[in-house]
Structures are given as structure tokens and as C-alpha cells.
Coordinates of C-alpha atoms in Angstrom, one line a residue:
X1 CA -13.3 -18.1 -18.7
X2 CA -12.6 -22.0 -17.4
X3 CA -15.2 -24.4 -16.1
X4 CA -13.7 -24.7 -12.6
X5 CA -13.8 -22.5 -9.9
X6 CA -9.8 -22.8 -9.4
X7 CA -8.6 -18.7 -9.4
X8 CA -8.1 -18.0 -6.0
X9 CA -7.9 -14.4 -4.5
X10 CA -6.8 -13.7 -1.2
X11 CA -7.1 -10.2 0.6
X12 CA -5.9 -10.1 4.1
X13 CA -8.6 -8.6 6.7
X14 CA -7.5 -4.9 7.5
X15 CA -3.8 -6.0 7.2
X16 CA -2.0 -3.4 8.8
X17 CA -4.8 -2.7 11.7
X18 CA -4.8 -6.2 12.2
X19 CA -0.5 -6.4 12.5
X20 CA -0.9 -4.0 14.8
X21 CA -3.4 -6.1 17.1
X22 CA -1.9 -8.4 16.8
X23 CA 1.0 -6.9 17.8
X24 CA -0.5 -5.3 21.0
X25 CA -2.1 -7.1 23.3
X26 CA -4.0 -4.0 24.3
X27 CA -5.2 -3.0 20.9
X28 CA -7.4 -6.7 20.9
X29 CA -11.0 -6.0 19.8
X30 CA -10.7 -2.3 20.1
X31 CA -10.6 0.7 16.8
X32 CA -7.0 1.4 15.1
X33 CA -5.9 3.4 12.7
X34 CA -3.0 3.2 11.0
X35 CA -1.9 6.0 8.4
X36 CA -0.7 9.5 8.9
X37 CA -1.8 10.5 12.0
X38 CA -0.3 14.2 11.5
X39 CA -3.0 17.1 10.3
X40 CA -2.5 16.1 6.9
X41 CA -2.7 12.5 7.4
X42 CA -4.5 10.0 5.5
X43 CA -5.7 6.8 6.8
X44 CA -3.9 4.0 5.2
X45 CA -6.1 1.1 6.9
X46 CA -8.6 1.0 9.8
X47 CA -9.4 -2.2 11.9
X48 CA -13.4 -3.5 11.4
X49 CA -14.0 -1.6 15.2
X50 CA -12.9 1.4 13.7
X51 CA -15.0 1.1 10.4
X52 CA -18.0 1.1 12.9
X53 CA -17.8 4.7 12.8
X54 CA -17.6 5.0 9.5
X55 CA -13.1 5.3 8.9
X56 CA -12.4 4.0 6.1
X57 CA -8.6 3.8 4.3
X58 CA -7.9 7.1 2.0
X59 CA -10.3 9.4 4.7
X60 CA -7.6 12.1 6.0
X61 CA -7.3 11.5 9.5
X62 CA -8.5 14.4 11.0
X63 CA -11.7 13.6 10.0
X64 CA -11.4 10.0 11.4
X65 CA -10.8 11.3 14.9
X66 CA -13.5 13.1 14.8
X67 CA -15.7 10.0 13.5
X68 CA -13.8 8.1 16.2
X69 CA -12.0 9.7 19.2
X70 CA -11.2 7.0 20.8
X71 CA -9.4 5.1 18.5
X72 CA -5.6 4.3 18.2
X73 CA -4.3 6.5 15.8
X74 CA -0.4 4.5 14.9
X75 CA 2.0 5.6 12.4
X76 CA 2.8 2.3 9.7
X77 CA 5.5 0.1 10.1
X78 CA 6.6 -0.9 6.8
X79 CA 9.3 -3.4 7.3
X80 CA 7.0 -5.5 9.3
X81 CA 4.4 -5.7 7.1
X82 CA 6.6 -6.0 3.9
X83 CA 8.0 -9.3 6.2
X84 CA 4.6 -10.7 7.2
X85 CA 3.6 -10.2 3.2
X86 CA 6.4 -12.2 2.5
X87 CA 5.3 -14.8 4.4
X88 CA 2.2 -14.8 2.9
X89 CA 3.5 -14.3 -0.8
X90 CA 5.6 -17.7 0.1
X91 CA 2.3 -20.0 1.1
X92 CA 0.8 -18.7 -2.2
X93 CA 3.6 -19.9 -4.2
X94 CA 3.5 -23.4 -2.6
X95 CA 0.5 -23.7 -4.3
X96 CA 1.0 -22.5 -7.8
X97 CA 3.6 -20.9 -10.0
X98 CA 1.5 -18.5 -11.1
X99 CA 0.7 -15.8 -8.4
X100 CA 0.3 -12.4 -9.2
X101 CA 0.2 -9.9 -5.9
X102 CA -1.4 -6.5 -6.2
X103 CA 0.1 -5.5 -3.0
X104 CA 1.4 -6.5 0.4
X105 CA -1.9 -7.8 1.2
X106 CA -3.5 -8.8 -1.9
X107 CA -3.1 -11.6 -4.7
X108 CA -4.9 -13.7 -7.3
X109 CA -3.5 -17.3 -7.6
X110 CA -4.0 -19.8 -10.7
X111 CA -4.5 -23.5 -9.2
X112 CA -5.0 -24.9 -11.7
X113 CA -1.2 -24.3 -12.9
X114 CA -0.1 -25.7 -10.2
X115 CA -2.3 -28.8 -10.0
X116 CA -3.4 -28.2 -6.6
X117 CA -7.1 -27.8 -7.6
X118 CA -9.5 -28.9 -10.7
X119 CA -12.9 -29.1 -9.7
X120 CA -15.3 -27.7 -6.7
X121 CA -13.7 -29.8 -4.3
X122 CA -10.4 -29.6 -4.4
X123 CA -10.3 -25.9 -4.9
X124 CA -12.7 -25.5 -1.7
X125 CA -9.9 -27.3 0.3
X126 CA -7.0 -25.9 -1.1
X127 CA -8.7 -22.7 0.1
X128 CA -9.3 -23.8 3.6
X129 CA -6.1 -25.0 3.4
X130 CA -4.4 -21.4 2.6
X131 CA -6.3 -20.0 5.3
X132 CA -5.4 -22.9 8.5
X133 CA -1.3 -22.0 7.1
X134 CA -1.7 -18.5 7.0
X135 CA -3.2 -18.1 10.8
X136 CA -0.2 -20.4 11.9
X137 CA 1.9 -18.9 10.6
X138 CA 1.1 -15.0 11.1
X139 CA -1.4 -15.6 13.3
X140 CA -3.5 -12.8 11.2
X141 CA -7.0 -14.2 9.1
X142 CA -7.4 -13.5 5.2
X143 CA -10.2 -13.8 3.5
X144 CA -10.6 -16.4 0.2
X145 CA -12.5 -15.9 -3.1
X146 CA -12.8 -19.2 -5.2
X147 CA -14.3 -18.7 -8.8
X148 CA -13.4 -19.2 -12.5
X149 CA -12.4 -15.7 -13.4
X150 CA -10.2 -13.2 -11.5
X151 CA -13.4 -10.8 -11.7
X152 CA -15.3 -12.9 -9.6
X153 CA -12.7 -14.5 -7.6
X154 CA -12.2 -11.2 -5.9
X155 CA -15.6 -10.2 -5.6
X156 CA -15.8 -13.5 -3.8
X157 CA -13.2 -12.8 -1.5
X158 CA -15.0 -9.3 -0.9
X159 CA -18.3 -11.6 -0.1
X160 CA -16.2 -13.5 2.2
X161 CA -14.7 -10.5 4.3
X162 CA -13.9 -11.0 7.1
X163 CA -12.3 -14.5 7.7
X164 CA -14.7 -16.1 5.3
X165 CA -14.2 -18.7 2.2
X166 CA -16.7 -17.7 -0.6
X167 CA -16.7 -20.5 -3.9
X168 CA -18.8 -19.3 -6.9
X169 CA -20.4 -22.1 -8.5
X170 CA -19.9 -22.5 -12.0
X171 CA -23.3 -21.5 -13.7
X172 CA -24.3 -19.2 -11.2
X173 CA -22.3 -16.0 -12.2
X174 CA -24.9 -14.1 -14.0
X175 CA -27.6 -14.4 -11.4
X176 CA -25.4 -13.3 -8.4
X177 CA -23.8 -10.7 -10.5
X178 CA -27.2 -9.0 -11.9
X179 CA -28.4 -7.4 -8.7
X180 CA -24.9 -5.4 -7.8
X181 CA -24.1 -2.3 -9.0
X182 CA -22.2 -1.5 -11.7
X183 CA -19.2 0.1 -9.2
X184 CA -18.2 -3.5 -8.3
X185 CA -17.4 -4.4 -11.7
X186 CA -13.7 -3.5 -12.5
X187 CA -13.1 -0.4 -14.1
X188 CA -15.7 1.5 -13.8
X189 CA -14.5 3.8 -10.7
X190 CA -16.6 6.9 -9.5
X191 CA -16.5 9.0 -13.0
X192 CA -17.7 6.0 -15.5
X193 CA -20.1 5.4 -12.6
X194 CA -21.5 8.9 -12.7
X195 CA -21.8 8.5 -16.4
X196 CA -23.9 5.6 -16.5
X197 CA -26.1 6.3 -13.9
X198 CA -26.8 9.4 -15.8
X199 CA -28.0 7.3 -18.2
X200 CA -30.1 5.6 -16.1
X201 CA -27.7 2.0 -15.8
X202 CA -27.2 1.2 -12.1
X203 CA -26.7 -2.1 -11.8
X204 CA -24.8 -4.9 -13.8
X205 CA -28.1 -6.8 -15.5
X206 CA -29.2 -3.1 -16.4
X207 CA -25.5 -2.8 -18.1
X208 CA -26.1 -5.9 -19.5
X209 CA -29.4 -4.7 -20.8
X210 CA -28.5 -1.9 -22.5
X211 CA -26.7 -3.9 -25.2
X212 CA -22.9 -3.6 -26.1
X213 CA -23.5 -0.8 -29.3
X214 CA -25.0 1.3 -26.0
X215 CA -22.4 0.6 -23.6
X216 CA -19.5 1.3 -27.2
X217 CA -21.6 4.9 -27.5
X218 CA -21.5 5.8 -23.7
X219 CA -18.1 4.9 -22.7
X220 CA -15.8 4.4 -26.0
X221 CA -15.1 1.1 -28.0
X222 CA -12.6 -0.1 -25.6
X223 CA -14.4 0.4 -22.3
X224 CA -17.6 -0.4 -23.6
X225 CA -16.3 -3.9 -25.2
X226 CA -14.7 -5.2 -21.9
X227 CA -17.7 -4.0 -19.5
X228 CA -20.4 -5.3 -21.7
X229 CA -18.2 -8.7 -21.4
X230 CA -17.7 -8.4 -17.8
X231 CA -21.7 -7.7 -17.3
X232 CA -22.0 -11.1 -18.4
X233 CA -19.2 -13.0 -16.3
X234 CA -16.9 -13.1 -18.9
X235 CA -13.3 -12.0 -17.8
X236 CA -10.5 -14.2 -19.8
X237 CA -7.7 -12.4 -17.7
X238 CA -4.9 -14.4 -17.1
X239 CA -3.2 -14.6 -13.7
X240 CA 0.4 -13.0 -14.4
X241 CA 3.1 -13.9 -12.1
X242 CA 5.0 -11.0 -12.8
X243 CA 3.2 -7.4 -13.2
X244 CA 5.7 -4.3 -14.7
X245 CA 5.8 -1.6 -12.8
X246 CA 5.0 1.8 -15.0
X247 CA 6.6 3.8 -13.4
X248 CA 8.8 4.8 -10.3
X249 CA 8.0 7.8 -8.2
X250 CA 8.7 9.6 -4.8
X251 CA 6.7 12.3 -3.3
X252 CA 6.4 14.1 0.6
X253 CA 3.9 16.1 2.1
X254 CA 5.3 18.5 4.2
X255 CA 3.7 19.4 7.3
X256 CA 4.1 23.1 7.1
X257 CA 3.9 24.8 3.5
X258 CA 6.7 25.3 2.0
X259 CA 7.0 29.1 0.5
X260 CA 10.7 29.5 -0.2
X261 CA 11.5 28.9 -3.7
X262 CA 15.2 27.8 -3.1
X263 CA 14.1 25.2 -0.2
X264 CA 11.1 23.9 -3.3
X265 CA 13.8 23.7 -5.5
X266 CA 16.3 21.6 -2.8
X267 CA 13.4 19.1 -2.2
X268 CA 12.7 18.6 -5.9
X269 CA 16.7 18.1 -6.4
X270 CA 16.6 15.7 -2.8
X271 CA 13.7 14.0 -4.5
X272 CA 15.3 13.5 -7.8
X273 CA 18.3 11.7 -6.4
X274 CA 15.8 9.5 -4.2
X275 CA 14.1 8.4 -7.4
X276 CA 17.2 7.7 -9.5
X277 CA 17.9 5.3 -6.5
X278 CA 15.3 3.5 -6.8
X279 CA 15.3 3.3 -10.1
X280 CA 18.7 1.6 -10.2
X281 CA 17.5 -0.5 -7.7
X282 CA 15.1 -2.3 -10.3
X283 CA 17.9 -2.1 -13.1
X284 CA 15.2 0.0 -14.4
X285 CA 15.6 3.8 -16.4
X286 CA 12.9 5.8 -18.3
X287 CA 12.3 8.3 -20.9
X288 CA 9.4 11.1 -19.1
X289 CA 10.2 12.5 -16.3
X290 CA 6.9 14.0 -14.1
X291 CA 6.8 16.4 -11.7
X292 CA 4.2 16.5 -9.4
X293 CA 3.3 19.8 -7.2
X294 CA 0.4 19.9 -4.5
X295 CA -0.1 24.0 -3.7
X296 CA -1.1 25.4 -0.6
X297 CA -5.4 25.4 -1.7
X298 CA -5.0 21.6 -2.5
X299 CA -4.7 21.8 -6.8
X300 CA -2.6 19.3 -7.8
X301 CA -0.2 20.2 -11.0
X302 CA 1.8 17.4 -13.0
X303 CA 4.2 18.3 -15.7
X304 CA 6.4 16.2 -17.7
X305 CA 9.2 16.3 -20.2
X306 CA 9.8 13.2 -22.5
X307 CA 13.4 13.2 -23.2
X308 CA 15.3 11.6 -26.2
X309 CA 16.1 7.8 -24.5
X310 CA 15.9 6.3 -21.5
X311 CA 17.8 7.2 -18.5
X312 CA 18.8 6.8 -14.7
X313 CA 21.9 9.1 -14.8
X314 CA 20.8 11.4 -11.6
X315 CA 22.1 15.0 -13.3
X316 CA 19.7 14.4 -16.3
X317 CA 16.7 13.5 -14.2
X318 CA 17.5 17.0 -11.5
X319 CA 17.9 18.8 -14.4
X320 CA 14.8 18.0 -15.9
X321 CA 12.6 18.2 -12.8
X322 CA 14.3 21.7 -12.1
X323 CA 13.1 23.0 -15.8
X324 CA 9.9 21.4 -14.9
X325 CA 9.9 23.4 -11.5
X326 CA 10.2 27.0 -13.2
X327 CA 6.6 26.0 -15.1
X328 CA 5.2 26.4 -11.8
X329 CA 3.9 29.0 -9.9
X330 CA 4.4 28.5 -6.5
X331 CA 3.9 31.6 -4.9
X332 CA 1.2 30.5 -2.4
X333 CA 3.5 27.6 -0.7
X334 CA 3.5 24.2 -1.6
X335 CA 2.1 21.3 0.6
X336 CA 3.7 18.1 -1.5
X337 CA 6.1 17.7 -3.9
X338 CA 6.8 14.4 -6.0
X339 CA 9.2 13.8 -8.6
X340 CA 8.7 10.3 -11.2
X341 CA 10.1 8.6 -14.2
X342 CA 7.7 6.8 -16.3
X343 CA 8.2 5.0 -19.9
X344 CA 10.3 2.6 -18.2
X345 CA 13.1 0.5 -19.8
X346 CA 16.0 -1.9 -18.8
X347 CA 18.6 -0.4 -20.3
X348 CA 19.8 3.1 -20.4
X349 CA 20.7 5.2 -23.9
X350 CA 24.2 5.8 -22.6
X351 CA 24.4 1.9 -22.2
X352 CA 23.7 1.3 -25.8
X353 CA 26.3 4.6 -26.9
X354 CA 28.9 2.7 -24.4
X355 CA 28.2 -0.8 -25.9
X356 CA 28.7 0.6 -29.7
X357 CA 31.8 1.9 -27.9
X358 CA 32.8 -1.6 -26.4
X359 CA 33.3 0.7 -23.1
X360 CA 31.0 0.4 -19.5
X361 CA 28.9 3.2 -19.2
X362 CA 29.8 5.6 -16.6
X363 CA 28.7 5.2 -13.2
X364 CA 27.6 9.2 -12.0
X365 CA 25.1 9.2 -9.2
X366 CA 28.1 9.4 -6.3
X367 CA 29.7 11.2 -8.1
X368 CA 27.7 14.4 -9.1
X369 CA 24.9 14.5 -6.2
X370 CA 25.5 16.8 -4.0
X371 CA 25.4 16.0 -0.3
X372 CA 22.5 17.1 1.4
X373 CA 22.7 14.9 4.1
X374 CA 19.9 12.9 5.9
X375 CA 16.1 13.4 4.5
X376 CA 15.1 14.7 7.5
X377 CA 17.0 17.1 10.0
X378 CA 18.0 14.7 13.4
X379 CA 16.3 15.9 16.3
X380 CA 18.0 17.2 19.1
X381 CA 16.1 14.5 21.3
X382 CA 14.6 11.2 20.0
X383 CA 11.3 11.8 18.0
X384 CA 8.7 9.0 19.3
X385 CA 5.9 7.6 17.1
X386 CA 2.9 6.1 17.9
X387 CA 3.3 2.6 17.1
X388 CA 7.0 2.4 17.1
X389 CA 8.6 -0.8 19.0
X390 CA 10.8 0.4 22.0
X391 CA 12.7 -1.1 25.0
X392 CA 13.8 -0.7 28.3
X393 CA 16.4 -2.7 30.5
X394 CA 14.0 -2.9 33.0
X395 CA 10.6 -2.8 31.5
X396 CA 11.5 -4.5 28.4
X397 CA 10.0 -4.2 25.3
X398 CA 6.5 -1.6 24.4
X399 CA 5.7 0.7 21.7
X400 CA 5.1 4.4 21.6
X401 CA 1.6 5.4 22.7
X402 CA 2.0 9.3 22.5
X403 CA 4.9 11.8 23.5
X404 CA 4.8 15.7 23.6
X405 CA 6.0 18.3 26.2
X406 CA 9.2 15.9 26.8
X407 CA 7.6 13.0 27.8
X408 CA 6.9 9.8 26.3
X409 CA 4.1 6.9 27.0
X410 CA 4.8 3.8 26.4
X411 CA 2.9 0.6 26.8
X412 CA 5.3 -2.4 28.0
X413 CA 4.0 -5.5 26.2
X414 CA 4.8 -8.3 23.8
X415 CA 2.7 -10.0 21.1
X416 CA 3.0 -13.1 23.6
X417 CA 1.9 -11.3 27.0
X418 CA -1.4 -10.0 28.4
X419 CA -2.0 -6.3 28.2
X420 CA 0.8 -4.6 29.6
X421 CA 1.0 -1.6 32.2
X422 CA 1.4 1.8 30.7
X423 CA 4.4 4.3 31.9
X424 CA 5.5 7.7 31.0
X425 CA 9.1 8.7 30.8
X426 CA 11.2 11.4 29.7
X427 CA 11.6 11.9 25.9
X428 CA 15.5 11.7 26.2
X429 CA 15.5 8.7 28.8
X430 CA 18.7 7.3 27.9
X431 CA 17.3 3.7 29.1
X432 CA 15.0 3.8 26.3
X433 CA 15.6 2.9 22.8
X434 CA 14.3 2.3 19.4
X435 CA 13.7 -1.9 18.8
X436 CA 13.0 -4.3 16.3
X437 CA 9.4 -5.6 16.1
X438 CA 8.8 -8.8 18.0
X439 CA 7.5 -12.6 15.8
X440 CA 3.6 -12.0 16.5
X441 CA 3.2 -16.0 16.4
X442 CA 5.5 -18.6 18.3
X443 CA 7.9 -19.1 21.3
X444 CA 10.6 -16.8 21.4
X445 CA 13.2 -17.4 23.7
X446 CA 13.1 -15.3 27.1
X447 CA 9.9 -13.4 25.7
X448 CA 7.4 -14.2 28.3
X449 CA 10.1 -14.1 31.0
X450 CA 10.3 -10.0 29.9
X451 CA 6.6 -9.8 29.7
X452 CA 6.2 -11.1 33.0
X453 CA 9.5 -10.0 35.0
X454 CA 10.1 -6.7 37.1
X455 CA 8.5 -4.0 34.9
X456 CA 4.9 -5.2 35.5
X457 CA 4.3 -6.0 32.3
X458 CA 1.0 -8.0 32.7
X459 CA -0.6 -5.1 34.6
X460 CA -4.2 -3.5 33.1
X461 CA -2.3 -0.3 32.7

């Protein structure tokens, strides 16, 4: 662990709740949940009103509404908040070299490596300084953890929530980690929790306490090692800029069981070609493939089949996930199905057998999947989300507040304008169509003309 209080982790306030206020007006100040909002949603994240209530990110949604009614319930909008993470990701790295993000919204940064702090001082402003960018330039508030480890860093940053800037002094470590409990060291999630509390260690000085030959009987050499080290501040983990992924997976949760065993086996197949896609998007192939099945009373099976080499030819990867398929009873229906490749390589078997050969190795995945057309069958009329940007001619541009029985609601506002005025049209308005999402910081041209112009959008709604 260095002297210097210069590892940095930043975790953006309830990102995509806070996207989506700041995205609509209307949503300012008020609960939001984004996730799943069908009956076996899950919440992905909830604004701080919402957390009031007690919704929290990973609760399935149907019991969120019935901790908060009131609440706007939005489905995610990914490409935005890829975008906005991007932006992000970018200010990080004009500070060091050496970021490593944990997800759109998350990241530890080494400034030291890229001079831009060294001491107390210049690692406080270079904080400061992250946040001022990041509010210009999303116009969203993250919250800053400053220490010398990335242990402490980010439970700084969770000390800081929300919109805050905690530094841990150099020195101090100890005494502000001995009072917490032993869940907000990393690594020791609900079951190692359990365990130690059963033996009577609740907190990190008690871990401390009980010596590292205790902590090496209760929890294994490894484990025991590392959280006997960690117990007393010292975390020597380096910030990586690049992390490898471990594996590549698809799944979908299917809002009515699925009890035909020709459809499961269509959707494993439909899943197996999505996952060979993204493999080869990352140049990437694997050895295991894993099969994941969710049944109808919520047990969760995973089988998996390690095959000679790794691979990303689509008819080997089906294949497999079909013979691990017929392993599983499915007789009850089936609620999610998810299909993965793990052991994960850069090169392919069939590339080394065509390099020996001094031939390229055969492209098949065009070639050999079958067509099963779209993911999803297309609706006979437009299927509206809650959340989802629209537009109008007249109006101009909204988002979905609800639809059902042929209508649609749709509040007509920018991320520029006041609140706008609510209407309801038909479902299959022709006048209305899907749009992209709007900058939520800056002057874009004609914007606050449409926000203000015939359709009213300024109105209370």
C-alpha cells in the first residue's frame, strides 16, 4: 500500500435513475425506478427518493411497487447510458493511464501514474476537479473516494455518497476501519458473513483480533490470508487498466413459462448463435460451454461441457448446449434460459489446424445458422415502453409514460424545458415515432423552440 492518498474511485450517484431525471424534467426530485418493470422484473437502479422506501437495485420489482406506488417504474435505455459512461470513462483517462472501470458507472483510477496527484493536496483537487468536469459535462454528480489502496478508496467513495469527496488520511485506516462490519470488506459477501458471525467476528477490529491462523481455519488459507490483511488496511492491488472478461454469456427471462420442449430447444439454439456473436465480436473463443436453466419453482440448473480446444464456430457451440439441454428436466416450464462460453482464449483450435495448414480458417456462422428471424416476434402495432424517447410533428419530442388498451401516454418534454404537459394517443398514431435520446447538458439547436412551441410543452401536465 503507498503513502499517498492518490487511488481515486468514482461511482456515479444512482446512474441510471439519475439519467433518467435528468432526462425528464418531470421526474426532478421525485422516486424512479429503472429495471424490469414486467412481473418478473428486477430493479436495476432506484433514484435516492425511491430508496426512501426501502427499493433498492436487485429487489424484483413487484415488490418495489408495493414499497413505493408512486414511483416511476422506466424500462433502461442502454445506449444512453453506455454514451454518458463513455464520457465519463474519457475524463478519467485525462487523468491517468491507468483506469480500470468495473462498470458503466464505476472505476478506480491510479494518479499517481499519471502525475496528476502525489500528496493530500493535489489528490483532493484532482478530485474536485473530476467532479466540476463531470457535472459540465453530463450534468449528472459522482461521488469521489481518495485513499492509498483501492479497498479504501471505494469505501470512501461509499462514505461520500451522494455528491460528496471523501480523502482518507494516511495513518488513519485502522481506526476508521475497526468499527465497520466485516460485510464492507471485499469478499466477504453474505455466506463468509454468516460464517464469521457464527463465530462470533462482526466487525473488522474483531477480524483483526482473532489472529490470521483463526481467520486460515475458518475460511481457508487463501481467504483467510487476504482478509486478515485487508482487516488491517493492507490491500497492495494494483489498478489494471485492462480487466479480462471470463466469460461471455446471454440469457432471457421469458414472461410466460415456457413448457414446450421444441420452442426450449429453439431458444437455447437462438441463444447459442447470439453468444457466438458476441464472442467474435471480442476476437474471443472458449473451451466450456454452460448452460443455464431457471424452472418454473425458481431452481436454477447450470451444466457444462468442456470440449477439446477453444472455439467460436456457432454449430459446435448449439450442439453442445443442445446435449446439455437433454440433461434437463423441464417438464414444469422454464422461466429463463441462458447459454455461455467460459475458458476464454484468442484464438480458436481450428485457427491453429488452419495455420499448420498455411490455409484461413473457415468462416461458418452465416453459413450454418438457421434463420430464425428477429429475437422477438414484431408486433402488429408499435409496442411502447416506459421511458422510451418519442416524437411528434406537432408536440415534439416526450417519452412513453404508460400504454395499454390501444393508447399511449406520453409526456412532451426535453432535458432543456420545464415539465412538459401530458397527452394520450392512440397506440398506432401514425404521427408518433420512436426517437433518439436528447444531449441532457447544452444548447441544442431548435430544442427549446420545440419545448416551447404549439404542443404546450411547458404545461404542468
Amino acid at each position: 500500500m503507498r503513502d499517498a492518498p492518490t487511488i481515486l474511485h468514482l461511482d456515479m450517484d444512482a446512474f441510471f435513475a439519475s439519467v433518467e431525471q435528468a432526462s425528464k424534467p418531470s421526474l426532478r426530485g421525485k422516486a424512479v425506478v429503472v429495471g424490469g418493470i414486467g412481473p418478473r422484473g428486477v430493479v436495476a437502479t432506484a433514484s435516492y427518493e425511491a430508496r426512501v422506501f426501502g427499493v433498492h437495485s436487485a429487489m424484483p420489482t413487484a415488490q418495489a411497487r408495493r414499497l413505493a406506488p408512486n414511483a416511476a417504474y422506466l424500462t433502461p435505455r442502454f445506449a444512453l447510458y453506455r454514451s454518458i459512461s463513455d464520457q465519463v470513462m474519457a475524463l478519467l483517462r485525462e487523468l491517468s493511464p491507468l483506469v480500470e472501470p468495473l462498470s458503466l458507472d464505476e472505476a478506480f483510477v491510479d494518479l499517481e501514474a499519471g502525475e496528476t496527484a502525489w500528496d493530500e493536496a493535489s489528490a483532493r483537487e484532482a478530485g474536485a476537479r473530476l467532479r466540476a468536469d463531470i457535472l459540465a459535462v453530463t450534468g449528472l454528480t459522482g461521488s469521489v473516494g481518495l485513499a492509498a489502496s483501492k479497498m479504501l478508496a471505494k469505501i470512501a467513495s461509499e462514505r461520500a455518497k451522494p455528491d460528496g469527496l471523501v480523502l482518507i488520511e494516511p495513518g488513519t485506516e485502522r481506526a476508521l476501519l475497526a468499527p465497520m462490519p466485516v460485510r464492507t470488506l471485499p469478499g466477504v459477501g453474505p455466506a463468509t458473513g454468516d460464517h464469521l458471525r457464527r463465530a462470533g467476528i462482526t466487525t473488522v477490529l474483531e477480524l483483526s483480533e482473532a489472529g490470521e491462523d483463526e481467520l486460515v481455519r475458518l475460511l481457508g488459507k487463501a481467504h483467510g490470508h487476504s482478509l486478515y490483511a485487508m482487516a488491517l488496511a493492507r490491500d497492495d492491488r494494483p489498478v489494471v487498466a485492462e480487466r479480462e472478461a471470463k466469460s461471455v454469456s446471454v440469457e432471457d427471462t421469458y414472461a410466460v413459462d415456457i413448457h414446450d420442449r421444441p420452442r426450449i430447444g429453439l431458444e437455447v439454439r437462438r441463444l447459442a448463435d447470439r453468444c457466438v456473436r458476441r464472442l467474435r465480436g471480442a476476437g474471443l473463443s472458449g473451451r466450456t460451454i454452460v448452460l443455464k436453466v431457471r424452472r418454473y419453482d425458481f431452481s436454477t440448473l447450470t451444466r457444462s461441457e468442456t470440449l477439446r480446444g477453444p472455439t467460436d464456430d456457432p454449430t459446435v457451440i448449439r450442439e453442445a448446449a443442445a446435449r446439455l439441454l437433454d440433461s434437463v428436466d423441464t417438464t414444469g416450464g422454464v422461466r429463463l434460459l441462458g447459454v455461455g462460453v467460459s475458458g476464454l482464449a484468442d484464438y480458436t483450435q481450428e485457427d491453429l489446424f488452419a495455420q499448420a495448414a498455411g490455409e484461413p480458417a473457415e468462416e461458418t456462422l452465416e453459413e450454418s445458422a438457421p434463420d430464425f428471424g428477429p429475437e422477438r416476434p414484431e408486433p402488429a402495432a408499435p409496442e411502447w415502453r416506459a421511458g422510451q424517447d418519442v416524437r411528434h410533428p406537432e408536440y415534439g419530442h416526450g417519452w412513453v409514460q404508460g400504454s395499454g388498451l390501444g393508447r399511449v401516454t406520453v409526456r412532451f418534454e426535453t432535458p432543456l424545458s420545464a415539465p412538459g404537459r401530458v397527452r394520450t394517443l392512440r397506440a398506432d398514431d401514425p404521427d408518433l415515432t420512436p426517437a433518439e435520446p436528447l444531449p441532457l447538458v447544452g444548447e441544442v439547436c431548435g430544442q427549446r423552440e420545440e419545448a416551447t412551441g404549439a404542443g404546450g410543452a411547458t404545461g404542468g401536465g
